[in-house]
Short mmCIF file of C-alpha atoms in Angstrom, two decimals:
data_model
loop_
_atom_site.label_atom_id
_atom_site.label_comp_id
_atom_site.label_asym_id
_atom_site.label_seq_id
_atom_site.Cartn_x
_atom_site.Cartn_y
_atom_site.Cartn_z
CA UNK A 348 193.17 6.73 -163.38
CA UNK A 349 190.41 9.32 -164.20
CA UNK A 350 190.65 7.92 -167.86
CA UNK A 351 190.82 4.93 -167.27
CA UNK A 352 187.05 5.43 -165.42
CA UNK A 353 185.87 7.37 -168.54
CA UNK A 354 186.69 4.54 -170.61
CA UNK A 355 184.83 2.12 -168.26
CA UNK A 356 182.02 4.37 -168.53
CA UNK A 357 181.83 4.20 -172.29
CA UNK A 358 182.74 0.68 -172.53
CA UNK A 359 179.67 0.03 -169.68
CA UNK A 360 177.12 2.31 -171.69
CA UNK A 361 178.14 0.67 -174.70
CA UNK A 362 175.42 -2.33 -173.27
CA UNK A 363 173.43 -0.40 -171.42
CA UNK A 364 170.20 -2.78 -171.21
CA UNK A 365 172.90 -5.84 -169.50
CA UNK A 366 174.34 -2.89 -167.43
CA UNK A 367 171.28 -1.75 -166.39
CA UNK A 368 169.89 -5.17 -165.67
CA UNK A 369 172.90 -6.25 -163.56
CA UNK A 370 172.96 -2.62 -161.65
CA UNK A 371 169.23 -3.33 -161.00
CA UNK A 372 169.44 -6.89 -159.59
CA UNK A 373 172.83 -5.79 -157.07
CA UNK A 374 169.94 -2.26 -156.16
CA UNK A 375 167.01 -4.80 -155.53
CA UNK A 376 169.44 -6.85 -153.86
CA UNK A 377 171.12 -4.31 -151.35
CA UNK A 378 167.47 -2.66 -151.03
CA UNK A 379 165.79 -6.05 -149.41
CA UNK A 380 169.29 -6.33 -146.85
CA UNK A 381 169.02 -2.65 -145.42
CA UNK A 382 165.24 -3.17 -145.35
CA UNK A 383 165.46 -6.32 -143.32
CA UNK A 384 168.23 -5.28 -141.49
CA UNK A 385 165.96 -2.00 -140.33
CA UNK A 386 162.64 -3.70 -139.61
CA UNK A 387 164.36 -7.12 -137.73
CA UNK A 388 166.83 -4.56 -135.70
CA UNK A 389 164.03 -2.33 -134.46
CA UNK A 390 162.13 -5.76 -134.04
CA UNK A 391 164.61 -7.04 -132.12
CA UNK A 392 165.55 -3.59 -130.22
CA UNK A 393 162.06 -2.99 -129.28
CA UNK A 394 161.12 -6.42 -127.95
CA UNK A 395 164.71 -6.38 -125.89
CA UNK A 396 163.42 -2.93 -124.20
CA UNK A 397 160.23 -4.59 -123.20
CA UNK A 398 161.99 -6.88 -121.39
CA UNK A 399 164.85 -4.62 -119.85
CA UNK A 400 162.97 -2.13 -119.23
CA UNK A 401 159.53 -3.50 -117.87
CA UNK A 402 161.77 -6.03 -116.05
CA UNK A 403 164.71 -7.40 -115.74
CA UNK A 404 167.20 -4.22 -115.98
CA UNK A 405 170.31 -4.58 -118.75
CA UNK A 406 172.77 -6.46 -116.34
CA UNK A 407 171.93 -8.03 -112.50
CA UNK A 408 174.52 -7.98 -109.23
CA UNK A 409 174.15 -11.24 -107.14
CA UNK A 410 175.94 -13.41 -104.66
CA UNK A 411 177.91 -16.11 -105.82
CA UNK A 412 175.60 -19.36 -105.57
CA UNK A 413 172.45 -17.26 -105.68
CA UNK A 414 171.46 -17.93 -109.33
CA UNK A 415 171.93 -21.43 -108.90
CA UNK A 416 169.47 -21.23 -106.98
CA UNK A 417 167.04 -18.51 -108.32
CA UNK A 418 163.82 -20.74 -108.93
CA UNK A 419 163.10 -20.68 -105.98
CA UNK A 420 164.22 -17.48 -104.69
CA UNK A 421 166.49 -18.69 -101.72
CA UNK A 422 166.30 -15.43 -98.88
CA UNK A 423 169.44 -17.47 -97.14
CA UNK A 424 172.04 -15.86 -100.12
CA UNK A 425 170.94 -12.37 -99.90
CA UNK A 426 174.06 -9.62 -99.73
CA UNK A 427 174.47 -8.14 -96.47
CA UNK A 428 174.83 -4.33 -95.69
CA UNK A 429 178.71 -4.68 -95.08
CA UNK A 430 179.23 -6.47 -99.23
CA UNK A 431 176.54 -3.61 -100.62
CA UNK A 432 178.68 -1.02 -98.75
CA UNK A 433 181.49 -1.80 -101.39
CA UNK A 434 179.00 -2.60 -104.43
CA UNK A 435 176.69 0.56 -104.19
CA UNK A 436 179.91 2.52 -104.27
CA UNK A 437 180.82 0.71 -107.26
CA UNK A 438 177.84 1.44 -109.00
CA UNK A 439 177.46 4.46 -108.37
CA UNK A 440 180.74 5.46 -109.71
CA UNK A 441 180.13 4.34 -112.94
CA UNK A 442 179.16 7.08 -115.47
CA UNK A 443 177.38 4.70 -117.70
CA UNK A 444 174.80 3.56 -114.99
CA UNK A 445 171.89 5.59 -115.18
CA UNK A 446 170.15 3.98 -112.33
CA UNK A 447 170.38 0.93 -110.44
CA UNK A 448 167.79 -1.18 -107.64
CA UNK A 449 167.86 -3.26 -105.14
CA UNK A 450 165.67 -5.67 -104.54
CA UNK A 451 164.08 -8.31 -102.00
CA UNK A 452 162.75 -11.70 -103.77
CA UNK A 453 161.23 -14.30 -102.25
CA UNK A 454 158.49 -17.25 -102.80
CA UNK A 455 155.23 -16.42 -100.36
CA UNK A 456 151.87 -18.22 -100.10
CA UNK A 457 149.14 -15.68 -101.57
CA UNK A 458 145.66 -15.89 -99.68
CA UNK A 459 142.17 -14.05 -100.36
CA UNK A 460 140.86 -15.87 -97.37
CA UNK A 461 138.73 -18.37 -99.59
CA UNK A 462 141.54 -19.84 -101.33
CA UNK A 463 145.39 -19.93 -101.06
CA UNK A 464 148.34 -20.27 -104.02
CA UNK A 465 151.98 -19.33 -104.80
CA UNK A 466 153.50 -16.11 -105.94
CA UNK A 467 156.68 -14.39 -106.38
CA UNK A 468 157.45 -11.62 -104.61
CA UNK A 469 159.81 -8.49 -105.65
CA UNK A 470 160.15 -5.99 -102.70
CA UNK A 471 161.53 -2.61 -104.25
CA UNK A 472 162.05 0.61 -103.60
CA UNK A 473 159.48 2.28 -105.96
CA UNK A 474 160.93 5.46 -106.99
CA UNK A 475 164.42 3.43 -107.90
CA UNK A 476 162.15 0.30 -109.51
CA UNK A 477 161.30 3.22 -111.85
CA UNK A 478 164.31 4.54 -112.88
CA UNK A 479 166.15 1.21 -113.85
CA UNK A 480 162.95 -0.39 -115.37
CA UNK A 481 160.62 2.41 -116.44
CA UNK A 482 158.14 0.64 -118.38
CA UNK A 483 156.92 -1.74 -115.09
CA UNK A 484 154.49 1.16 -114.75
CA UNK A 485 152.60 0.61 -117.72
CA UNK A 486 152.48 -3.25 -117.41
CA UNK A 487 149.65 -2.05 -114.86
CA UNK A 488 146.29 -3.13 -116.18
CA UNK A 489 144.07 -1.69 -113.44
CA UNK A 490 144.56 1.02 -110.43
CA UNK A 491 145.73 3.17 -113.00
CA UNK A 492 149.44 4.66 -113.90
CA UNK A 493 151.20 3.58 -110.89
CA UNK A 494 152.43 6.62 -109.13
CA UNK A 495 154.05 5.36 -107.14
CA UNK A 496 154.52 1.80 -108.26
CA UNK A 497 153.50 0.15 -105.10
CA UNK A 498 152.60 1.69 -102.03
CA UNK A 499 153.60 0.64 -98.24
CA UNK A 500 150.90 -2.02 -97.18
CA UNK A 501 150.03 -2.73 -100.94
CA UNK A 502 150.76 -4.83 -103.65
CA UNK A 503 150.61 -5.20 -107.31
CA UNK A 504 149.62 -8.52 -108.39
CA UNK A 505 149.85 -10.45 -111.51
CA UNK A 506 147.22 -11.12 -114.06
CA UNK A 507 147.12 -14.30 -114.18
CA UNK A 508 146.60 -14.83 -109.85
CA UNK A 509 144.55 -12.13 -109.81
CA UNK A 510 142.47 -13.72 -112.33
CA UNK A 511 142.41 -17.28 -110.88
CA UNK A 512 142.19 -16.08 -107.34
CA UNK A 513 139.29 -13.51 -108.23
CA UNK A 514 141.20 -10.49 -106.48
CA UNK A 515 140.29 -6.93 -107.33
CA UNK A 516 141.55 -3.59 -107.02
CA UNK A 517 140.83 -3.02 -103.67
CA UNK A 518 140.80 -6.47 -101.85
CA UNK A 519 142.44 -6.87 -98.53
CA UNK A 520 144.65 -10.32 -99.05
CA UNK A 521 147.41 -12.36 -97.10
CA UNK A 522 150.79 -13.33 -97.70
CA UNK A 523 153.00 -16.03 -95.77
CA UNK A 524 156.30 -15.99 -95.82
CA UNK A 525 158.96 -18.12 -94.52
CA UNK A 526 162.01 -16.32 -93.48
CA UNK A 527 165.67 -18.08 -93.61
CA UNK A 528 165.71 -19.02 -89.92
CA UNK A 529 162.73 -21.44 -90.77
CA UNK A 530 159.79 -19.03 -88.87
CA UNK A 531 156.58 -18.47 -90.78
CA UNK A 532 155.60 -14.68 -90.42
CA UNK A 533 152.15 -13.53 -92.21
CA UNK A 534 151.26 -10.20 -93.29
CA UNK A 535 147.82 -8.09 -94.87
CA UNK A 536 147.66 -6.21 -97.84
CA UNK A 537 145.90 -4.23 -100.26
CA UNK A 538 145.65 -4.69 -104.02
CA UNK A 539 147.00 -1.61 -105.38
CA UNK A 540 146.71 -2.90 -109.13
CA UNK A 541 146.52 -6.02 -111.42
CA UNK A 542 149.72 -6.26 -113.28
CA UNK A 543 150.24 -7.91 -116.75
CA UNK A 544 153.02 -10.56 -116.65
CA UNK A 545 156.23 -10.11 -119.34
CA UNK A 546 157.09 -12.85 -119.22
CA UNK A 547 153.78 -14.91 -120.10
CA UNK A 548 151.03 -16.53 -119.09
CA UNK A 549 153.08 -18.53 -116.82
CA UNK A 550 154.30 -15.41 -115.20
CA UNK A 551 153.68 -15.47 -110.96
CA UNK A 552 155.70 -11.89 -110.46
CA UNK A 553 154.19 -9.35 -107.83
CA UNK A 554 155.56 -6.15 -106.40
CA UNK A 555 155.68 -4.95 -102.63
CA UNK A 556 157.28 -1.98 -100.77
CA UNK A 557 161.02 -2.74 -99.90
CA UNK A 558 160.11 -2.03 -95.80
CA UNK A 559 157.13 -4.96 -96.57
CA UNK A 560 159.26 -7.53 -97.74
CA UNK A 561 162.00 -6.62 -94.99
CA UNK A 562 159.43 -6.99 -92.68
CA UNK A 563 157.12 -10.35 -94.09
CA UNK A 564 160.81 -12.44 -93.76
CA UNK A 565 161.92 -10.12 -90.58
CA UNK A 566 165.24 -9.19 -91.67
CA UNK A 567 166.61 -6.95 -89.39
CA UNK A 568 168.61 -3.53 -89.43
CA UNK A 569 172.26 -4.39 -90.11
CA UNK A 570 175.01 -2.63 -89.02
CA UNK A 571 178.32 -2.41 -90.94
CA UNK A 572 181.64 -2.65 -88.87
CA UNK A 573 183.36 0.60 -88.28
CA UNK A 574 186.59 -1.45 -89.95
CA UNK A 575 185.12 -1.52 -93.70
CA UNK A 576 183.88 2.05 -93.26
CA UNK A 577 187.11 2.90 -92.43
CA UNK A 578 188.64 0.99 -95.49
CA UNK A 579 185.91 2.66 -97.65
CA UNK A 580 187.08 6.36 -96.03
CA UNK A 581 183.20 6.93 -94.53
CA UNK A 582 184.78 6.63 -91.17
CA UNK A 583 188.55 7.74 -89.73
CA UNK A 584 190.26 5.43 -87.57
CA UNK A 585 189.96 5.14 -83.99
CA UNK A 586 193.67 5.80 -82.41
CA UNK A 587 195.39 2.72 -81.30
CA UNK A 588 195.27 1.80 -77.45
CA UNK A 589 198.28 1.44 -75.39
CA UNK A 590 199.57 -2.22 -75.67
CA UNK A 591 200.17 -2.38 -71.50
CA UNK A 592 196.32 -1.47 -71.73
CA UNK A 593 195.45 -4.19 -74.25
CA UNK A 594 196.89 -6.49 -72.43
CA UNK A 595 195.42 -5.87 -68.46
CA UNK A 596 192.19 -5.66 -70.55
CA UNK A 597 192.86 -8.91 -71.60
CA UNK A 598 193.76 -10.23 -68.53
CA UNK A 599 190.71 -9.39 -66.76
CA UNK A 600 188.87 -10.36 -69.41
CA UNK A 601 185.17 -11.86 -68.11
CA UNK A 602 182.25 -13.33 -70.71
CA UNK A 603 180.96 -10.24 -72.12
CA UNK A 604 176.99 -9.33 -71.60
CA UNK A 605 175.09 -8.76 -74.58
CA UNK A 606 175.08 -5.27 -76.18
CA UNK A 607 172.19 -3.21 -74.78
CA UNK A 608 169.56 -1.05 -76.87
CA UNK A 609 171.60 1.93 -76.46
CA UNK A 610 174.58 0.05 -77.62
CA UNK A 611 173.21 -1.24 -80.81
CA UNK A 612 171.91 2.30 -81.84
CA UNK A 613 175.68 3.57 -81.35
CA UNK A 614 176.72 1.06 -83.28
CA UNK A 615 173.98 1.54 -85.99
CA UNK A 616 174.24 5.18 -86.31
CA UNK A 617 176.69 5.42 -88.56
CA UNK A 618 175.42 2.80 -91.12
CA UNK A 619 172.61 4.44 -91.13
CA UNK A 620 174.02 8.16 -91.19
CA UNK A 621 175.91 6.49 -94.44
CA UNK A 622 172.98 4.99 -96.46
CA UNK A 623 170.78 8.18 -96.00
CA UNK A 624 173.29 10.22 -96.86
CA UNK A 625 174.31 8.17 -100.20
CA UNK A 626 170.39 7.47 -100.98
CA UNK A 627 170.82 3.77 -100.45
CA UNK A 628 167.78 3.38 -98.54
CA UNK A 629 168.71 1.46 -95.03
CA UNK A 630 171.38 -0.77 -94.37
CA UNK A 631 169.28 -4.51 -94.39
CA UNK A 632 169.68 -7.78 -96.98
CA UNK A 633 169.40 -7.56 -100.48
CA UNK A 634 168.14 -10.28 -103.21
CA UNK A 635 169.80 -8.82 -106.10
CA UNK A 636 170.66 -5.60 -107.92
CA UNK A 637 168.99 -4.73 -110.77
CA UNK A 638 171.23 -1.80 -113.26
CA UNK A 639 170.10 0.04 -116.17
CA UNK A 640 172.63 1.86 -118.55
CA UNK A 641 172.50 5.16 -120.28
CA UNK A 642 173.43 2.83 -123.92
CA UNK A 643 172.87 -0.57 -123.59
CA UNK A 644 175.59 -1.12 -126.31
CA UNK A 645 177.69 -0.84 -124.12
CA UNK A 646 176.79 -3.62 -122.04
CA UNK A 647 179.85 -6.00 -122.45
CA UNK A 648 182.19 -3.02 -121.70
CA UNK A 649 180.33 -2.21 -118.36
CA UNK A 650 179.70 -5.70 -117.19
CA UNK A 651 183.98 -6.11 -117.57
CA UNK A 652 184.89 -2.83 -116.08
CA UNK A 653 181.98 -3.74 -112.81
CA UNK A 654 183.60 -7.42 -112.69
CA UNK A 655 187.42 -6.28 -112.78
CA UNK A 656 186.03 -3.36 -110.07
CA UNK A 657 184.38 -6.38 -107.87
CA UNK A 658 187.11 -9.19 -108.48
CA UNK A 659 188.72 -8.13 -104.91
CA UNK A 660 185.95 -7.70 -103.04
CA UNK A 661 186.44 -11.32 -101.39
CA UNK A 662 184.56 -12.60 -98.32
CA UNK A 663 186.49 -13.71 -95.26
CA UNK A 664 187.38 -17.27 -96.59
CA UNK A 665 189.20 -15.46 -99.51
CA UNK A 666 186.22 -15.61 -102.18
CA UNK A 667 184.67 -13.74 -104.64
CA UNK A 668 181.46 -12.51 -103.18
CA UNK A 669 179.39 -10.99 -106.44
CA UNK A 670 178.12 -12.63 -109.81
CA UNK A 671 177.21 -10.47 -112.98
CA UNK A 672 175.06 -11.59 -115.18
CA UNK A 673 173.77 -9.77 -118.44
CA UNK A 674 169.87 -9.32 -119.49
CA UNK A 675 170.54 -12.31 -121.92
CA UNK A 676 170.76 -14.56 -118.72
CA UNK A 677 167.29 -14.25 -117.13
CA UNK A 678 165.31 -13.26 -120.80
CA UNK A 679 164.01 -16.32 -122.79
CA UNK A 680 163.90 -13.82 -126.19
CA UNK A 681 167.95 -14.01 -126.06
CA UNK A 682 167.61 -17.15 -128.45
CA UNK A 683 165.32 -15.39 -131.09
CA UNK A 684 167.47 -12.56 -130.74
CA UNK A 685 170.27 -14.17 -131.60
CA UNK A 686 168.24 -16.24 -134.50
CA UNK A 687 167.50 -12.43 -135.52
CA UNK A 688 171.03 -11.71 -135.81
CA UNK A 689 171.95 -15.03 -137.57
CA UNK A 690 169.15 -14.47 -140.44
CA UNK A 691 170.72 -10.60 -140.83
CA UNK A 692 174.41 -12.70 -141.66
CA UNK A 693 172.46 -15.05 -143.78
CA UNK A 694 170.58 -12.23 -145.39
CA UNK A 695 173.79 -10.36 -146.35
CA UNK A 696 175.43 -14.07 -147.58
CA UNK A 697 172.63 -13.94 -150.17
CA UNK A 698 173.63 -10.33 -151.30
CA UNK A 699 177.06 -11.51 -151.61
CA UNK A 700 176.41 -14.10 -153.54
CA UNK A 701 174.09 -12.01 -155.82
CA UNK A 702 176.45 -9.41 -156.09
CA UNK A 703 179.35 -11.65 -157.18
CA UNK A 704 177.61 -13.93 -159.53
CA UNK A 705 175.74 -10.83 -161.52
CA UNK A 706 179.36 -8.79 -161.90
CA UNK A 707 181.48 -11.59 -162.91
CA UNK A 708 178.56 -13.10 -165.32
CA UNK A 709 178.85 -9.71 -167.23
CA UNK A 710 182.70 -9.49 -167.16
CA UNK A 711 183.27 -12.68 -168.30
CA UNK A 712 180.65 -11.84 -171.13
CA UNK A 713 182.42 -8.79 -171.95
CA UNK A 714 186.02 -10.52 -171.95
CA UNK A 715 184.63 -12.77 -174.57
CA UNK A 716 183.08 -10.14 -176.79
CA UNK A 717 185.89 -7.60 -176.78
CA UNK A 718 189.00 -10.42 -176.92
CA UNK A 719 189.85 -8.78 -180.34
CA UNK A 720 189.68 -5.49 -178.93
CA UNK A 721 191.76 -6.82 -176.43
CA UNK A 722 194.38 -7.85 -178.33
CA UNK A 723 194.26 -4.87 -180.81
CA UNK A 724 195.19 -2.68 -177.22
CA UNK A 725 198.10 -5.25 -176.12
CA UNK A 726 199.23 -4.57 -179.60
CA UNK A 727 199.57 -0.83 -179.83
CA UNK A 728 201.69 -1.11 -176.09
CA UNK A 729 198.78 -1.19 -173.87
CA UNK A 730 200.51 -2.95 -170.57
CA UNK A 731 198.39 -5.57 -168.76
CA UNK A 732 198.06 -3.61 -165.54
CA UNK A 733 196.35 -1.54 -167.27
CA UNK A 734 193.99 -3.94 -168.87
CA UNK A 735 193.52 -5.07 -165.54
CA UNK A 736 192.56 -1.99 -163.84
CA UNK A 737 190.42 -1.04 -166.93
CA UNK A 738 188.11 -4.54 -166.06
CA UNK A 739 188.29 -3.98 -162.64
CA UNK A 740 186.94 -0.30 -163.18
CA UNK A 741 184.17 -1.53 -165.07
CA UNK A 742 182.95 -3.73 -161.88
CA UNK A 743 183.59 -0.83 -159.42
CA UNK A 744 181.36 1.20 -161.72
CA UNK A 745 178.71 -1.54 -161.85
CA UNK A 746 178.81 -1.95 -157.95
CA UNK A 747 179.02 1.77 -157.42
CA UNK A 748 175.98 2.24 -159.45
CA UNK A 749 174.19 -0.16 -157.78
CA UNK A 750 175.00 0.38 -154.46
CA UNK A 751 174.16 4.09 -154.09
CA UNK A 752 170.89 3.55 -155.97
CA UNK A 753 169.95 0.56 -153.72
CA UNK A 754 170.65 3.02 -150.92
CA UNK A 755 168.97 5.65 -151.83
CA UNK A 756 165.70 3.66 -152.66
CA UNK A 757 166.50 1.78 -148.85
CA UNK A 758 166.49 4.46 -146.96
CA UNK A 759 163.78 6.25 -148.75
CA UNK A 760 161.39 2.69 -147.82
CA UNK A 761 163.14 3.00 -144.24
CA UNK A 762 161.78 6.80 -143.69
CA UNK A 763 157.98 6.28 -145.06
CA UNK A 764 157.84 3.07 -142.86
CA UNK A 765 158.90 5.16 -139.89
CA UNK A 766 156.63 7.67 -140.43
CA UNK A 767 154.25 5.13 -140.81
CA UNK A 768 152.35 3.31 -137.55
CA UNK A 769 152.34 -0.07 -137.92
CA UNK A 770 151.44 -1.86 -135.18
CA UNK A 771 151.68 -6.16 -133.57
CA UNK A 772 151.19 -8.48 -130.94
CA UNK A 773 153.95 -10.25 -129.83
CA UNK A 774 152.92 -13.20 -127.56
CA UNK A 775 151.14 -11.01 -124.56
CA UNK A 776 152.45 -7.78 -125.76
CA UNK A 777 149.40 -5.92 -128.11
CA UNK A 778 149.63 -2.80 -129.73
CA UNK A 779 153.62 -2.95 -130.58
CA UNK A 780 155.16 0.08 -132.75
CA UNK A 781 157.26 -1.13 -135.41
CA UNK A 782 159.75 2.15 -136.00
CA UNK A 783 162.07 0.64 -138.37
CA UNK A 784 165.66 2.45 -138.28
CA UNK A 785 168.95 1.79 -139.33
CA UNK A 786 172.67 3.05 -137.98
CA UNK A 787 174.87 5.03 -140.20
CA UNK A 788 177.38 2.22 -139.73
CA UNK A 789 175.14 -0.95 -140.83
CA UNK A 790 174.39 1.62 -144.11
CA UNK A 791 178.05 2.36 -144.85
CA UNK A 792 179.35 -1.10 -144.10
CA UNK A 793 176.79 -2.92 -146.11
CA UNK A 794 177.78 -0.46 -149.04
CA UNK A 795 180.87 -1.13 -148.83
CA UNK A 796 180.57 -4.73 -148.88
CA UNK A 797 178.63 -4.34 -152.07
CA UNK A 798 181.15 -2.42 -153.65
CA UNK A 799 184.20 -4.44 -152.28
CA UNK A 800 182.36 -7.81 -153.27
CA UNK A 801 182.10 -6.46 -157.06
CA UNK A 802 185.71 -5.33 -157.69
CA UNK A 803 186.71 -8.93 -156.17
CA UNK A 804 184.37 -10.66 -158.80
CA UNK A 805 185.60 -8.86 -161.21
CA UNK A 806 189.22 -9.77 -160.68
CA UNK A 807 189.30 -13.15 -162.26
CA UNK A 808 187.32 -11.61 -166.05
CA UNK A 809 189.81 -9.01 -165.23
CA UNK A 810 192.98 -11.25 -164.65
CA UNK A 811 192.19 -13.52 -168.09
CA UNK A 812 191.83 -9.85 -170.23
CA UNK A 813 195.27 -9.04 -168.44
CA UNK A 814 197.22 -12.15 -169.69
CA UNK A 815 195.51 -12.54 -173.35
CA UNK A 816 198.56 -13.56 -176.16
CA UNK A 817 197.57 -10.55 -178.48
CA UNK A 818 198.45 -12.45 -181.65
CA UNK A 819 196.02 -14.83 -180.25
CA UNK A 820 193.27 -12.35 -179.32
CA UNK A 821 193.64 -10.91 -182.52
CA UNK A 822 193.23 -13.99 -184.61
CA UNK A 823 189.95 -14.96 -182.84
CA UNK A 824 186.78 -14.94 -184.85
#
């Protein structure tokens, strides 16, 4: 094999200005795919993270029916204390959740006392808010870095209100809120900060303290029954009563009276004893979950593993109480993302098609300038694998050639564009850093093609060499 490769070699140098050309054309070929592969990957990473992590989280936890639903940020589907006991174990058993938060949503009427509009509402726990999404703190345009992101009693609002409303850092304003029962409770706050809105001009987002948003829609202290503690192991099982006892108790039976103060605290302690101990904050309803992962790569594998986890968790009536749903479902730049991937396939079509016209335009060129040689080989005993492989060697060469120096040049590009700022606006989003990378795999796999794609053009000049009558080759002028 090693001289059969030599003799490719020679044969190749033997017209070096159409080998160079043709290794040239598959080098500016491969050069343009890694590049754009590179600079639309980081493109596409980059604008994903603004979105994941200044909003939305890589995967959300809902009730069923609730995103259905979700314009208008219905507070009658929230998850109750005794589903969230079962799903905050769940996520926090996962090793490939970094962080997770819950959160309260809800539609309020937003008053500076002159004038009166609508805005969204996210009540979060700031410390977790930060950990699953940390870039919400620098979507903060005034009151400066956040720390924390909101305060009790204050609120971040977004640009565009704050704008049309006139509100300031500073401002003492109202929000209304109706709670599920139908009452209308109203609440003061302070304007912690003006935020900018990811998700456009359009966007009505603002942030409040957890406790606020608890308290705006009066949704009380919940406590979990001592049965699902018990099934979750927080709790050991009270010892069964005598059935002669069940049964006089039964008997004498009368309408029980409500539970007093004292009673509900009993009840409540250990719900609450559970959630501080765990760091769940208290035991009250719940919008939705938001979950950030240590590699968003691997999203799909998470989001099966939490569903197949969740599947049992039914509610009394024998159904499924939680729907996952990945980033893609609540982010609008899904669709260019997935344009971004569909003009990488395209991209690498092209090279294909460069690759395989250039190698078997020179092979078949070379088959019909060598045909007597050809046939003067067949003669002496030269067997037409061997004629074969010798064609085929001289596109592996060609490809090989081309490929590594296409790589080289690529990754050289990649590494002085990195180390270069270049900066762009992307809708709302100014001042953008474009650090163009590329995976080891995307480099190896693309070579690879390269290389496959040229042996396979070369098997049809190499096939017709193979199966050349030598009295016939010999004979031709």
């Amino acid at each position: 094999m090693i001289d059969i490769l030599k003799i490719a070699v020679r044969n190749l140098l033997r017209y070096k200005r159409r080998t160079l050309l043709t290794a040239l054309l598959i080098t500016v070929g491969l050069t343009a795919v890694l590049l754009f592969v590179a600079v639309a990957g980081s493109f596409k990473a980059m604008m994903v993270a603004q979105f994941t992590d200044a909003m939305v989280g890589h995967l959300q936890v809902h009730r069923i029916g609730y995103v259905g639903a979700m314009e208008s940020l219905p507070v009658d589907r929230n998850m109750r204390p005794r589903m969230l006991v079962h799903l905050y174990q769940a996520l926090d058993e996962r090793d490939e959740i970094a962080a997770w938060s819950p959160r309260v949503k809800f539609m309020a009427m937003f008053s500076n006392f002159a004038a009166t509009t609508s805005i969204r509402l996210n009540g979060v726990y700031p410390a977790r808010e930060i950990a699953t999404t940390p870039l919400v703190s620098n979507r903060v345009l005034e009151g400066g870095s956040a720390e924390p992101l909101v305060k009790p009693g204050h609120i971040q609002v977004p640009e565009l209100i704050a704008k049309g409303m006139k509100t300031k850092v500073g401002d003492t304003i109202v929000l209304v809120a109706t709670n599920k029962d139908g009452s209308v409770n109203g609440k003061t706050f302070v304007v912690q900060g003006i935020m900018e809105s990811i998700s456009g001009p359009g966007g009505r987002d603002g942030y409040i303290h957890i406790d606020d948003a608890r308290d705006l829609l009066r949704i009380p202290l919940q406590a979990v029954e001592r049965a699902v503690l018990v099934e979750q192991g927080y709790l050991q099982a009270l010892p069964e009563r005598p059935k002669a006892a069940l049964k006089r108790k039964k008997d004498d039976a009368v309408t029980p009276a409500p539970p007093s103060q004292t009673e509900q605290q009993e009840a409540m302690a250990p719900t609450l004893a559970l959630f501080e101990e765990k760091g769940w904050g208290v035991p009250s309803e719940v919008s939705e979950i938001a979950v950030r992962l240590h590699d968003p790569g691997r999203l799909e594998g998470t989001l099966a593993a939490l569903q197949g986890r969740l599947a049992g968790i039914k509610n009394r009536r024998g159904k499924s109480i939680f729907h996952l749903h990945p980033w893609q479902r609540f982010v609008p730049f899904s669709k260019i993302a997935d344009m971004i991937d569909l003009m990488t396939l395209f991209i690498r079509i092209i090279l294909i098609s460069v690759v395989l016209i250039s190698i078997m335009n020179v092979l078949i060129m070379a088959v019909y300038e060598r045909i007597r040689e050809i046939g003067t080989i067949s003669a002496i005993g030269t067997r037409p694998g061997t004629i074969l492989s010798l064609f085929l060697s001289e596109g592996l060469m060609i490809g090989l050639i081309g490929t590594l120096l296409g790589t080289a040049i690529s990754l050289a590009a990649i590494w002085a564009l990195h180390a270069t700022t270049i900066t762009f606006s992307f809708g709302r989003q100014e001042n953008l850093i474009l650090a163009p990378t590329i995976s080891s795999g995307d480099v190896v796999m693309t070579g690879l093609m390269t290389i496959l794609v040229a042996v396979l053009a070369s098997l049809q000049p190499a096939w017709k060499a193979s199966r050349m009558d030598p009295i016939k080759a010999l004979r031709h002028v």
